[in-house]
Amino acid sequence: MGAVTVSKLPVIEMFGPTIQGEGAVIGVKTMFVRTYGCDYRCSWCDSAFTWDGSAKDKVKMLLPEEIMDELTLLAGDNFDCVTISGGNPALIGEGVGTFIDLLHERGIQAAIETQGSRWQDWFYDVDVLTISPKPPSSGMKTDWKMLDGIMNKLKTQGKSAYSLKVVVFNDEDYQYAKSIHTRYPEVPIFLQPGNDDVTEEGDISARLLGRLEWLFNLVIADSEMNKARVLPQLHALIWHNKRGK
């Protein structure tokens, strides 16, 4: 038999340890591995450098073991969670699955967020999987057949803890979030107010808190959203629009 070829991952940045600012693992100390490439072009994307070509020269093709070595070099043993983000890490095949196995061998939890536009079998092995379909303000269209298929597979076969997250910028987005919750009522859903200026410098916390209060009030008044959980972008409140936080 020939040697097994392990796929490399396109990695554009790694940083940490920091605190996860969103979703089901909010507040957890984590390292971040950000992959390059996305099948979406969201109008308000806060990490467009992962797909728009502006930072393509920073992409490294790394083996899972090389990623693990770099994380250890950055933080030693000062973490037991790694968040794989993008872009869309679901564009990448078995290389991510191999990396997740490597993390688990070391007792490290894997958390991943993806928009629900692609399926990968390694979804089953993710410890905390966030499916984050994009609302109308993004300019993207939801592939409902694909999303239904993903949610059904996770429901019937999945081992991972999974949840939904929708970013809400306006009333139309809120109605979209309600439709997601109605469609998958048994799945925990997190709502997050959108940051509508990801280039603003300085302290943006007052603006973000105002948007959070707006979203709080919508949910408080809505009996159909009794089980929805509203969270801030915690990292943006603390570190504002700084990269690598």
GROMACS .gro file of N, CA, C and O in nm, residues 21 88 114 117 123 193 200 222 232:
model
   36
   21GLY      N    1  -1.624   3.529   2.145
   21GLY     CA    2  -1.720   3.636   2.167
   21GLY      C    3  -1.860   3.609   2.120
   21GLY      O    4  -1.947   3.695   2.136
   88ASN      N    5  -1.525   3.018   0.510
   88ASN     CA    6  -1.612   2.905   0.539
   88ASN      C    7  -1.529   2.778   0.545
   88ASN      O    8  -1.492   2.722   0.441
  114THR      N    9  -2.012   2.775   1.053
  114THR     CA   10  -2.028   2.774   0.908
  114THR      C   11  -2.170   2.815   0.874
  114THR      O   12  -2.260   2.803   0.959
  117SER      N   13  -2.407   2.613   0.403
  117SER     CA   14  -2.416   2.606   0.257
  117SER      C   15  -2.348   2.482   0.200
  117SER      O   16  -2.364   2.451   0.082
  123PHE      N   17  -1.851   1.719   1.027
  123PHE     CA   18  -1.945   1.791   1.115
  123PHE      C   19  -1.982   1.705   1.236
  123PHE      O   20  -2.003   1.756   1.345
  193PRO      N   21  -2.691   4.110   1.742
  193PRO     CA   22  -2.702   4.232   1.662
  193PRO      C   23  -2.579   4.250   1.575
  193PRO      O   24  -2.466   4.224   1.619
  200GLU      N   25  -1.485   5.122   1.171
  200GLU     CA   26  -1.479   5.234   1.265
  200GLU      C   27  -1.370   5.212   1.369
  200GLU      O   28  -1.359   5.103   1.427
  222ASP      N   29  -4.196   3.950   2.178
  222ASP     CA   30  -4.235   3.851   2.078
  222ASP      C   31  -4.250   3.713   2.141
  222ASP      O   32  -4.151   3.646   2.172
  232PRO      N   33  -2.450   3.958   2.276
  232PRO     CA   34  -2.369   4.058   2.205
  232PRO      C   35  -2.254   3.990   2.132
  232PRO      O   36  -2.230   3.870   2.150
   0.00000   0.00000   0.00000
